[in-house]
């Protein structure tokens, strides 16, 4: 599995490039990035973020085909849709911070359902947000659940980094929260 947060896999880009018979200059032109950037992506020395969908289109595959992940999370669906956190928040009609928390923790809060006036009913998250992600409702529901399940792992990793960087602050957090965050 890739070490990048959303699973970009340089080997998959190389394989897709070979299968498509695409040159570095052609990929660069179609993906709207420099030839050097494409070379670095192919070598695995640099990780593309918003370019993943454009790179995928340039070699004739889906963005998910360039990534290796064990369980799709919301971050994967967002990156594969070619959106930044800010543009996804805007597309969903949320504040950036609200969206960041949703993507990180998988907790829906008020986003769990939305009232659709034209339908005169409440619509569940998986149904109203799936088109924004370009995903099926079941895929979005599974990614939301995977994000929720991954949150304790992410939280522990963040706390480990805080402890390495500032042990005193980490101790303060532990006292404040009553346990290790």
Coordinates of N, CA, C and O in Angstrom, one line a residue:
X1 N 0.8 -1.2 0.0 CA 0.0 0.0 0.0 C 0.9 1.2 0.0 O 1.9 1.3 0.6
X2 N 0.4 2.3 -0.7 CA 1.2 3.5 -0.8 C 1.3 4.2 0.6 O 0.4 4.1 1.4
X3 N 2.4 5.0 0.8 CA 2.6 5.7 2.0 C 1.9 7.1 1.9 O 1.8 7.8 2.9
X4 N 1.4 7.5 0.7 CA 0.8 8.8 0.6 C -0.6 8.7 1.1 O -1.2 7.6 1.2
X5 N -1.2 9.8 1.6 CA -2.4 9.7 2.3 C -3.6 9.2 1.5 O -4.6 8.7 2.0
X6 N -3.5 9.3 0.2 CA -4.6 8.9 -0.7 C -4.2 7.8 -1.6 O -4.9 7.4 -2.5
X7 N -3.0 7.3 -1.5 CA -2.6 6.0 -2.1 C -2.0 6.1 -3.5 O -1.9 5.1 -4.2
X8 N -1.5 7.3 -4.0 CA -0.9 7.4 -5.3 C 0.2 6.3 -5.4 O 1.1 6.2 -4.5
X9 N 0.3 5.6 -6.5 CA 1.2 4.5 -6.8 C 1.9 4.8 -8.1 O 1.3 4.6 -9.2
X10 N 3.2 5.2 -8.0 CA 4.0 5.5 -9.2 C 4.1 4.3 -10.1 O 4.1 4.5 -11.4
X11 N 4.1 3.1 -9.6 CA 4.2 1.9 -10.5 C 3.0 1.8 -11.3 O 3.1 1.3 -12.5
X12 N 1.8 2.1 -10.8 CA 0.6 2.1 -11.5 C 0.6 3.1 -12.6 O 0.1 2.9 -13.7
X13 N 1.1 4.3 -12.4 CA 1.2 5.3 -13.4 C 2.2 4.8 -14.5 O 1.9 5.0 -15.7
X14 N 3.3 4.2 -14.1 CA 4.2 3.7 -15.2 C 3.6 2.6 -16.0 O 3.7 2.6 -17.2
X15 N 2.8 1.7 -15.4 CA 2.1 0.6 -16.1 C 1.1 1.2 -17.1 O 0.9 0.8 -18.2
X16 N 0.3 2.2 -16.6 CA -0.7 2.8 -17.4 C -0.1 3.6 -18.6 O -0.6 3.6 -19.7
X17 N 1.0 4.2 -18.3 CA 1.7 5.0 -19.4 C 2.2 4.0 -20.4 O 2.0 4.2 -21.6
X18 N 2.8 2.9 -20.0 CA 3.2 1.9 -21.0 C 2.1 1.3 -21.8 O 2.2 1.2 -23.0
X19 N 1.0 1.0 -21.1 CA -0.2 0.4 -21.8 C -0.8 1.4 -22.8 O -1.2 1.0 -23.9
X20 N -0.7 2.6 -22.5 CA -1.3 3.7 -23.4 C -0.3 4.1 -24.4 O -0.7 4.8 -25.4
X21 N 1.0 3.7 -24.3 CA 2.0 4.2 -25.2 C 2.2 5.7 -25.2 O 2.5 6.3 -26.2
X22 N 2.0 6.3 -24.0 CA 2.0 7.7 -23.9 C 3.4 8.2 -23.5 O 4.1 7.6 -22.7
X23 N 3.9 9.2 -24.2 CA 5.2 9.8 -23.9 C 5.0 10.8 -22.7 O 4.0 11.3 -22.4
X24 N 6.2 11.1 -22.1 CA 6.2 12.1 -21.0 C 5.7 13.4 -21.5 O 4.8 14.0 -20.8
X25 N 6.1 13.9 -22.7 CA 5.6 15.2 -23.1 C 4.1 15.2 -23.3 O 3.4 16.2 -23.0
X26 N 3.6 14.1 -23.9 CA 2.1 14.1 -24.1 C 1.4 14.1 -22.8 O 0.4 14.8 -22.6
X27 N 1.8 13.3 -21.8 CA 1.2 13.2 -20.5 C 1.2 14.6 -19.9 O 0.2 15.1 -19.4
X28 N 2.4 15.2 -19.9 CA 2.6 16.6 -19.3 C 1.6 17.6 -20.0 O 0.9 18.3 -19.3
X29 N 1.5 17.5 -21.3 CA 0.6 18.5 -22.0 C -0.8 18.2 -21.6 O -1.6 19.2 -21.2
X30 N -1.3 17.0 -21.6 CA -2.7 16.7 -21.3 C -3.0 16.9 -19.8 O -4.1 17.2 -19.5
X31 N -2.0 16.6 -18.9 CA -2.3 16.8 -17.5 C -2.0 18.3 -17.0 O -2.2 18.6 -15.9
X32 N -1.5 19.1 -17.9 CA -1.2 20.5 -17.6 C -0.2 20.6 -16.5 O -0.4 21.4 -15.6
X33 N 0.9 19.8 -16.6 CA 2.0 19.9 -15.7 C 3.3 19.9 -16.5 O 3.3 19.6 -17.7
X34 N 4.4 20.2 -15.9 CA 5.7 20.1 -16.6 C 6.1 18.7 -16.8 O 5.7 17.8 -16.2
X35 N 7.0 18.6 -17.8 CA 7.6 17.2 -18.1 C 8.4 16.8 -16.9 O 8.4 15.6 -16.6
X36 N 9.1 17.7 -16.3 CA 9.8 17.3 -15.1 C 8.9 16.7 -14.0 O 9.3 15.7 -13.4
X37 N 7.7 17.4 -13.8 CA 6.8 16.9 -12.8 C 6.4 15.4 -13.1 O 6.4 14.6 -12.3
X38 N 6.0 15.2 -14.4 CA 5.6 13.8 -14.8 C 6.8 12.9 -14.6 O 6.5 11.8 -14.0
X39 N 8.0 13.2 -14.9 CA 9.1 12.4 -14.6 C 9.3 12.0 -13.2 O 9.6 10.9 -12.8
X40 N 9.1 13.0 -12.3 CA 9.2 12.8 -10.9 C 8.0 11.9 -10.4 O 8.2 11.1 -9.5
X41 N 6.8 12.1 -10.9 CA 5.7 11.2 -10.5 C 6.0 9.8 -10.9 O 5.8 8.9 -10.2
X42 N 6.5 9.6 -12.2 CA 6.8 8.3 -12.6 C 7.9 7.6 -11.8 O 7.9 6.4 -11.6
X43 N 8.9 8.4 -11.3 CA 10.0 7.9 -10.5 C 9.5 7.6 -9.1 O 10.2 7.0 -8.3
X44 N 8.4 8.2 -8.7 CA 7.9 8.1 -7.3 C 8.6 9.1 -6.4 O 8.5 8.9 -5.2
X45 N 9.3 10.1 -6.9 CA 10.0 11.1 -6.1 C 9.1 12.2 -5.7 O 9.5 13.0 -4.8
X46 N 8.0 12.3 -6.4 CA 7.1 13.4 -6.1 C 5.7 12.8 -6.2 O 5.4 12.0 -7.0
X47 N 4.8 13.4 -5.4 CA 3.4 12.8 -5.3 C 2.4 13.9 -5.9 O 2.4 15.0 -5.3
X48 N 1.7 13.5 -6.9 CA 0.7 14.5 -7.4 C -0.5 14.5 -6.5 O -0.8 13.6 -5.8
X49 N -1.2 15.7 -6.4 CA -2.4 15.8 -5.6 C -3.5 16.1 -6.5 O -4.2 15.2 -7.0
X50 N -3.7 17.4 -6.9 CA -4.9 17.7 -7.7 C -4.7 17.1 -9.1 O -5.7 17.1 -9.9
X51 N -3.5 16.8 -9.5 CA -3.2 16.3 -10.8 C -3.6 14.9 -11.1 O -3.6 14.4 -12.2
X52 N -3.9 14.1 -10.1 CA -4.2 12.7 -10.2 C -5.3 12.5 -11.3 O -5.1 11.7 -12.2
X53 N -6.5 13.2 -11.3 CA -7.5 12.9 -12.3 C -7.0 13.3 -13.7 O -7.3 12.6 -14.7
X54 N -6.2 14.4 -13.8 CA -5.6 14.7 -15.1 C -4.6 13.8 -15.6 O -4.6 13.4 -16.8
X55 N -3.8 13.3 -14.7 CA -2.8 12.2 -15.1 C -3.5 11.0 -15.6 O -3.1 10.3 -16.6
X56 N -4.5 10.6 -14.8 CA -5.3 9.4 -15.2 C -5.9 9.5 -16.6 O -5.8 8.6 -17.4
X57 N -6.5 10.7 -16.8 CA -7.1 10.9 -18.1 C -6.1 10.9 -19.3 O -6.3 10.4 -20.3
X58 N -4.9 11.4 -19.0 CA -3.8 11.4 -20.0 C -3.3 10.0 -20.3 O -2.9 9.8 -21.5
X59 N -3.5 9.0 -19.4 CA -3.1 7.7 -19.8 C -4.3 6.7 -19.9 O -4.1 5.5 -20.0
X60 N -5.5 7.3 -19.9 CA -6.7 6.5 -20.2 C -7.2 5.6 -19.1 O -7.7 4.5 -19.4
X61 N -7.0 6.0 -17.9 CA -7.5 5.2 -16.7 C -8.3 6.1 -15.8 O -8.3 7.3 -15.9
X62 N -8.9 5.5 -14.8 CA -9.6 6.3 -13.8 C -8.6 6.7 -12.7 O -7.6 6.0 -12.6
X63 N -8.8 7.8 -12.0 CA -7.9 8.2 -10.9 C -7.6 7.0 -9.9 O -6.5 6.9 -9.4
X64 N -8.7 6.3 -9.6 CA -8.5 5.2 -8.6 C -7.5 4.1 -9.1 O -6.9 3.4 -8.4
X65 N -7.4 4.0 -10.5 CA -6.5 3.0 -11.1 C -5.0 3.4 -10.9 O -4.1 2.6 -11.1
X66 N -4.8 4.7 -10.5 CA -3.4 5.1 -10.2 C -3.0 5.0 -8.7 O -2.0 5.5 -8.3
X67 N -4.0 4.5 -7.9 CA -3.8 4.5 -6.5 C -3.9 3.1 -5.9 O -4.6 2.3 -6.5
X68 N -3.3 2.9 -4.8 CA -3.4 1.6 -4.1 C -3.8 1.9 -2.7 O -3.0 2.6 -1.9
X69 N -5.0 1.6 -2.3 CA -5.5 1.8 -0.9 C -6.2 0.5 -0.4 O -6.8 -0.2 -1.2
X70 N -6.1 0.3 0.8 CA -6.8 -0.9 1.4 C -8.3 -0.6 1.6 O -9.1 -1.4 1.2
X71 N -8.6 0.6 2.1 CA -10.0 1.0 2.2 C -10.1 2.4 1.8 O -9.4 3.3 2.3
X72 N -11.0 2.7 0.8 CA -11.3 4.0 0.3 C -11.8 4.9 1.5 O -12.8 4.5 2.1
X73 N -11.2 6.0 1.7 CA -11.7 7.0 2.7 C -12.2 8.2 1.9 O -12.0 8.3 0.7
X74 N -12.8 9.1 2.6 CA -13.3 10.4 2.0 C -12.2 11.1 1.3 O -12.4 11.7 0.2
X75 N -11.0 11.1 1.9 CA -9.9 11.8 1.3 C -9.6 11.3 -0.1 O -9.3 12.0 -1.0
X76 N -9.7 10.0 -0.3 CA -9.4 9.3 -1.6 C -10.5 9.8 -2.6 O -10.1 10.2 -3.7
X77 N -11.7 9.7 -2.2 CA -12.8 10.1 -3.2 C -12.6 11.6 -3.6 O -12.8 11.9 -4.7
X78 N -12.2 12.4 -2.6 CA -12.1 13.8 -2.9 C -10.9 14.1 -3.9 O -11.1 14.7 -4.9
X79 N -9.8 13.5 -3.6 CA -8.6 13.6 -4.5 C -8.9 13.1 -5.8 O -8.5 13.7 -6.9
X80 N -9.5 11.9 -5.9 CA -9.8 11.3 -7.2 C -10.8 12.1 -8.0 O -10.9 12.0 -9.2
X81 N -11.6 12.9 -7.3 CA -12.5 13.8 -8.0 C -11.8 15.1 -8.6 O -12.4 15.8 -9.3
X82 N -10.6 15.2 -8.1 CA -9.8 16.4 -8.6 C -10.0 17.7 -7.8 O -9.7 18.7 -8.3
X83 N -10.6 17.5 -6.6 CA -10.9 18.7 -5.8 C -10.0 18.9 -4.6 O -9.6 17.9 -4.1
X84 N -9.7 20.1 -4.3 CA -9.0 20.4 -3.0 C -10.1 20.3 -1.9 O -11.3 20.3 -2.2
X85 N -9.6 20.4 -0.7 CA -10.6 20.4 0.5 C -11.5 21.6 0.4 O -12.7 21.5 0.6
X86 N -10.9 22.8 0.0 CA -11.7 24.0 -0.1 C -12.8 23.9 -1.2 O -14.0 24.2 -1.0
X87 N -12.4 23.3 -2.4 CA -13.4 23.3 -3.4 C -14.5 22.2 -3.1 O -15.6 22.3 -3.5
X88 N -14.1 21.1 -2.4 CA -15.1 20.1 -2.1 C -16.0 20.7 -1.0 O -17.2 20.5 -1.1
X89 N -15.5 21.4 -0.1 CA -16.4 22.1 1.0 C -17.4 23.0 0.3 O -18.6 22.9 0.6
X90 N -16.9 23.7 -0.7 CA -17.8 24.7 -1.4 C -18.9 23.9 -2.2 O -20.0 24.2 -2.2
X91 N -18.4 22.8 -2.9 CA -19.4 22.0 -3.7 C -20.4 21.4 -2.8 O -21.6 21.2 -3.2
X92 N -20.1 21.0 -1.5 CA -21.0 20.4 -0.6 C -21.8 21.4 0.2 O -22.7 21.1 1.0
X93 N -21.4 22.7 0.0 CA -22.1 23.8 0.8 C -21.8 23.8 2.2 O -22.6 24.1 3.1
X94 N -20.5 23.5 2.5 CA -20.0 23.5 3.9 C -18.9 24.5 4.1 O -18.2 24.8 3.2
X95 N -18.6 24.9 5.4 CA -17.5 25.7 5.7 C -16.3 24.7 5.5 O -16.4 23.5 5.8
X96 N -15.1 25.3 5.2 CA -13.9 24.5 5.0 C -13.6 23.6 6.3 O -13.2 22.5 6.2
X97 N -13.6 24.3 7.4 CA -13.3 23.6 8.7 C -14.3 22.4 8.9 O -13.9 21.3 9.4
X98 N -15.5 22.7 8.7 CA -16.5 21.6 8.8 C -16.2 20.4 7.9 O -16.2 19.3 8.3
X99 N -15.9 20.7 6.7 CA -15.5 19.6 5.7 C -14.2 18.9 6.2 O -14.2 17.7 6.1
X100 N -13.2 19.7 6.6 CA -12.0 19.1 7.1 C -12.2 18.1 8.2 O -11.7 17.0 8.2
X101 N -13.1 18.5 9.1 CA -13.4 17.6 10.2 C -14.2 16.3 9.8 O -13.9 15.2 10.2
X102 N -15.1 16.5 8.8 CA -15.9 15.4 8.3 C -14.9 14.4 7.6 O -15.0 13.2 7.8
X103 N -14.0 15.0 6.7 CA -13.1 14.1 6.0 C -12.1 13.4 6.9 O -11.8 12.2 6.7
X104 N -11.7 14.0 8.0 CA -10.7 13.5 8.9 C -11.4 12.4 9.8 O -10.8 11.4 10.0
X105 N -12.5 12.7 10.4 CA -13.1 11.9 11.4 C -14.2 11.0 10.9 O -14.6 10.0 11.5
X106 N -14.8 11.3 9.7 CA -15.9 10.5 9.2 C -17.2 10.8 9.9 O -18.2 10.1 9.7
X107 N -17.2 11.7 10.8 CA -18.5 12.1 11.6 C -19.3 13.1 10.8 O -18.8 14.2 10.5
X108 N -20.5 12.7 10.5 CA -21.3 13.5 9.6 C -22.0 14.7 10.3 O -22.2 15.7 9.6
X109 N -22.4 14.6 11.5 CA -23.1 15.7 12.2 C -24.3 16.1 11.4 O -25.1 15.2 11.0
X110 N -24.5 17.4 11.1 CA -25.7 17.8 10.4 C -25.7 17.4 9.0 O -26.7 17.5 8.3
X111 N -24.6 17.0 8.4 CA -24.5 16.5 7.0 C -25.2 15.2 6.8 O -25.4 14.7 5.7
X112 N -25.5 14.5 7.9 CA -26.1 13.1 7.8 C -27.3 13.1 6.9 O -27.6 12.1 6.2
X113 N -28.1 14.2 6.8 CA -29.2 14.3 6.0 C -29.5 15.7 5.6 O -29.1 16.6 6.4
X114 N -30.1 16.0 4.5 CA -30.4 17.3 4.0 C -31.9 17.3 3.5 O -32.3 16.4 2.9
X115 N -32.5 18.4 3.8 CA -33.9 18.5 3.3 C -33.9 19.0 1.9 O -33.3 20.1 1.6
X116 N -34.4 18.3 1.0 CA -34.5 18.7 -0.4 C -35.9 19.2 -0.6 O -36.9 18.5 -0.6
X117 N -36.0 20.5 -0.8 CA -37.3 21.2 -0.9 C -38.0 20.7 -2.2 O -39.2 20.5 -2.2
X118 N -37.3 20.5 -3.3 CA -38.0 20.1 -4.5 C -38.6 18.7 -4.4 O -39.5 18.4 -5.1
X119 N -38.0 17.9 -3.5 CA -38.5 16.5 -3.3 C -39.5 16.5 -2.0 O -40.1 15.5 -1.8
X120 N -39.4 17.6 -1.2 CA -40.2 17.7 0.0 C -39.9 16.5 1.0 O -40.8 15.9 1.5
X121 N -38.6 16.2 1.1 CA -38.2 15.1 2.0 C -36.7 15.3 2.4 O -36.0 16.0 1.8
X122 N -36.3 14.5 3.4 CA -34.9 14.5 3.8 C -34.2 13.4 3.0 O -34.7 12.3 2.7
X123 N -33.0 13.7 2.6 CA -32.2 12.8 1.8 C -30.9 12.5 2.6 O -30.2 13.5 3.1
X124 N -30.5 11.3 2.7 CA -29.3 10.9 3.4 C -28.0 11.3 2.8 O -28.0 11.5 1.5
X125 N -27.0 11.5 3.6 CA -25.7 11.9 3.1 C -25.2 11.1 1.9 O -24.8 11.7 0.9
X126 N -25.3 9.8 2.0 CA -24.8 9.0 0.9 C -25.5 9.3 -0.4 O -24.9 9.1 -1.5
X127 N -26.7 9.7 -0.3 CA -27.5 10.0 -1.5 C -27.3 11.4 -2.1 O -27.3 11.6 -3.3
X128 N -27.3 12.4 -1.1 CA -27.2 13.8 -1.6 C -25.7 14.1 -2.0 O -25.5 15.0 -2.9
X129 N -24.7 13.5 -1.3 CA -23.3 13.9 -1.6 C -22.6 13.1 -2.6 O -21.6 13.5 -3.2
X130 N -23.1 11.9 -2.9 CA -22.4 11.0 -3.8 C -22.2 11.6 -5.2 O -21.1 11.5 -5.7
X131 N -23.2 12.3 -5.8 CA -22.9 12.9 -7.1 C -21.8 14.0 -7.0 O -21.0 14.2 -8.0
X132 N -21.6 14.7 -5.9 CA -20.6 15.7 -5.7 C -19.2 15.0 -5.8 O -18.2 15.5 -6.4
X133 N -19.1 13.8 -5.2 CA -17.8 13.1 -5.2 C -17.6 12.3 -6.5 O -16.6 11.8 -6.8
X134 N -18.7 12.1 -7.3 CA -18.6 11.3 -8.5 C -18.5 9.9 -8.1 O -17.9 9.1 -8.8
X135 N -19.2 9.5 -7.1 CA -19.2 8.1 -6.5 C -20.6 7.6 -6.4 O -21.6 8.3 -6.4
X136 N -20.7 6.3 -6.3 CA -22.0 5.7 -6.0 C -22.4 5.9 -4.5 O -21.4 6.0 -3.7
X137 N -23.6 5.9 -4.2 CA -24.0 6.1 -2.8 C -23.4 5.1 -1.8 O -22.9 5.4 -0.8
X138 N -23.3 3.8 -2.3 CA -22.8 2.8 -1.4 C -21.2 3.0 -1.3 O -20.7 2.7 -0.2
X139 N -20.6 3.4 -2.3 CA -19.2 3.7 -2.2 C -18.9 4.9 -1.3 O -18.0 4.8 -0.5
X140 N -19.7 5.9 -1.3 CA -19.6 7.0 -0.4 C -19.8 6.6 1.1 O -19.1 7.0 2.0
X141 N -20.9 5.8 1.3 CA -21.2 5.3 2.6 C -20.0 4.5 3.2 O -19.6 4.6 4.3
X142 N -19.4 3.6 2.3 CA -18.3 2.8 2.8 C -17.0 3.7 3.0 O -16.3 3.5 4.0
X143 N -16.8 4.7 2.2 CA -15.7 5.6 2.4 C -15.9 6.4 3.7 O -14.9 6.7 4.4
X144 N -17.1 6.8 4.0 CA -17.4 7.5 5.2 C -17.1 6.7 6.4 O -16.5 7.1 7.4
X145 N -17.5 5.4 6.4 CA -17.3 4.5 7.5 C -15.8 4.2 7.6 O -15.3 4.1 8.8
X146 N -15.1 4.0 6.5 CA -13.7 3.8 6.6 C -12.9 5.0 7.2 O -12.0 4.8 8.0
X147 N -13.4 6.2 6.9 CA -12.8 7.4 7.5 C -13.0 7.4 9.0 O -12.1 7.8 9.8
X148 N -14.2 7.0 9.4 CA -14.6 7.0 10.8 C -13.7 6.0 11.6 O -13.2 6.2 12.7
X149 N -13.5 4.8 10.9 CA -12.7 3.8 11.6 C -11.2 4.1 11.6 O -10.5 3.7 12.5
X150 N -10.8 4.9 10.6 CA -9.3 5.3 10.5 C -9.0 6.4 11.5 O -7.8 6.6 11.8
X151 N -10.0 7.2 11.9 CA -9.7 8.4 12.8 C -8.9 8.0 14.0 O -7.9 8.8 14.3
X152 N -9.1 7.0 14.8 CA -8.2 6.7 16.0 C -6.8 6.5 15.6 O -5.9 6.9 16.3
X153 N -6.5 5.9 14.4 CA -5.2 5.6 14.0 C -4.5 7.0 13.6 O -3.4 7.3 14.0
X154 N -5.2 7.8 12.9 CA -4.7 9.1 12.5 C -4.5 10.0 13.7 O -3.5 10.7 13.8
X155 N -5.4 9.9 14.7 CA -5.3 10.7 15.9 C -4.0 10.3 16.7 O -3.3 11.1 17.2
X156 N -3.8 9.0 16.8 CA -2.7 8.5 17.5 C -1.4 8.9 16.8 O -0.4 9.3 17.5
X157 N -1.4 8.9 15.5 CA -0.2 9.3 14.8 C 0.1 10.8 15.0 O 1.2 11.2 15.2
X158 N -0.9 11.6 14.9 CA -0.8 13.0 15.2 C -0.2 13.3 16.6 O 0.6 14.1 16.8
X159 N -0.8 12.6 17.6 CA -0.3 12.8 18.9 C 1.2 12.4 19.1 O 1.9 13.0 19.8
X160 N 1.5 11.3 18.4 CA 2.9 10.8 18.4 C 3.9 11.9 17.9 O 4.9 12.2 18.5
X161 N 3.4 12.6 16.8 CA 4.3 13.7 16.3 C 4.3 14.8 17.2 O 5.4 15.5 17.3
X162 N 3.2 15.2 17.9 CA 3.2 16.2 18.9 C 4.2 15.9 20.0 O 5.0 16.7 20.4
X163 N 4.2 14.7 20.5 CA 5.0 14.2 21.5 C 6.5 14.3 21.1 O 7.3 14.8 21.9
X164 N 6.8 14.0 19.9 CA 8.2 14.1 19.4 C 8.6 15.6 19.3 O 9.8 15.9 19.7
X165 N 7.8 16.4 18.9 CA 8.1 17.8 18.6 C 8.1 18.6 19.9 O 8.9 19.4 20.1
X166 N 7.1 18.4 20.8 CA 6.9 19.2 22.0 C 6.3 18.3 23.1 O 5.1 18.3 23.4
X167 N 7.2 17.6 23.8 CA 6.8 16.7 24.9 C 6.0 17.4 26.0 O 5.0 16.8 26.5
X168 N 6.4 18.6 26.3 CA 5.7 19.4 27.3 C 4.3 19.7 26.9 O 3.4 19.5 27.8
X169 N 4.1 20.0 25.7 CA 2.7 20.3 25.2 C 1.9 19.0 25.2 O 0.7 19.0 25.5
X170 N 2.5 17.9 24.8 CA 1.8 16.6 24.8 C 1.4 16.3 26.2 O 0.2 15.8 26.4
X171 N 2.2 16.5 27.2 CA 1.9 16.2 28.6 C 0.7 17.1 29.0 O -0.3 16.7 29.7
X172 N 0.7 18.4 28.6 CA -0.4 19.3 28.9 C -1.7 18.8 28.3 O -2.8 18.8 28.9
X173 N -1.6 18.3 27.0 CA -2.8 17.8 26.4 C -3.4 16.6 27.1 O -4.6 16.4 27.3
X174 N -2.5 15.7 27.5 CA -2.9 14.5 28.3 C -3.6 14.9 29.6 O -4.7 14.3 29.9
X175 N -3.1 15.9 30.3 CA -3.7 16.4 31.5 C -5.1 17.0 31.2 O -6.0 16.7 31.9
X176 N -5.1 17.8 30.2 CA -6.4 18.4 29.8 C -7.5 17.4 29.4 O -8.6 17.6 29.8
X177 N -7.1 16.4 28.7 CA -8.0 15.5 28.2 C -8.3 14.3 29.1 O -9.2 13.5 28.9
X178 N -7.4 14.1 30.1 CA -7.5 13.0 31.0 C -6.9 11.7 30.5 O -6.9 10.7 31.2
X179 N -6.4 11.7 29.3 CA -5.8 10.5 28.7 C -5.0 11.0 27.5 O -5.1 12.1 27.1
X180 N -4.3 10.0 26.9 CA -3.6 10.3 25.7 C -4.6 10.5 24.6 O -5.5 9.7 24.4
X181 N -4.5 11.6 23.8 CA -5.5 11.9 22.8 C -5.4 10.8 21.7 O -4.5 10.2 21.5

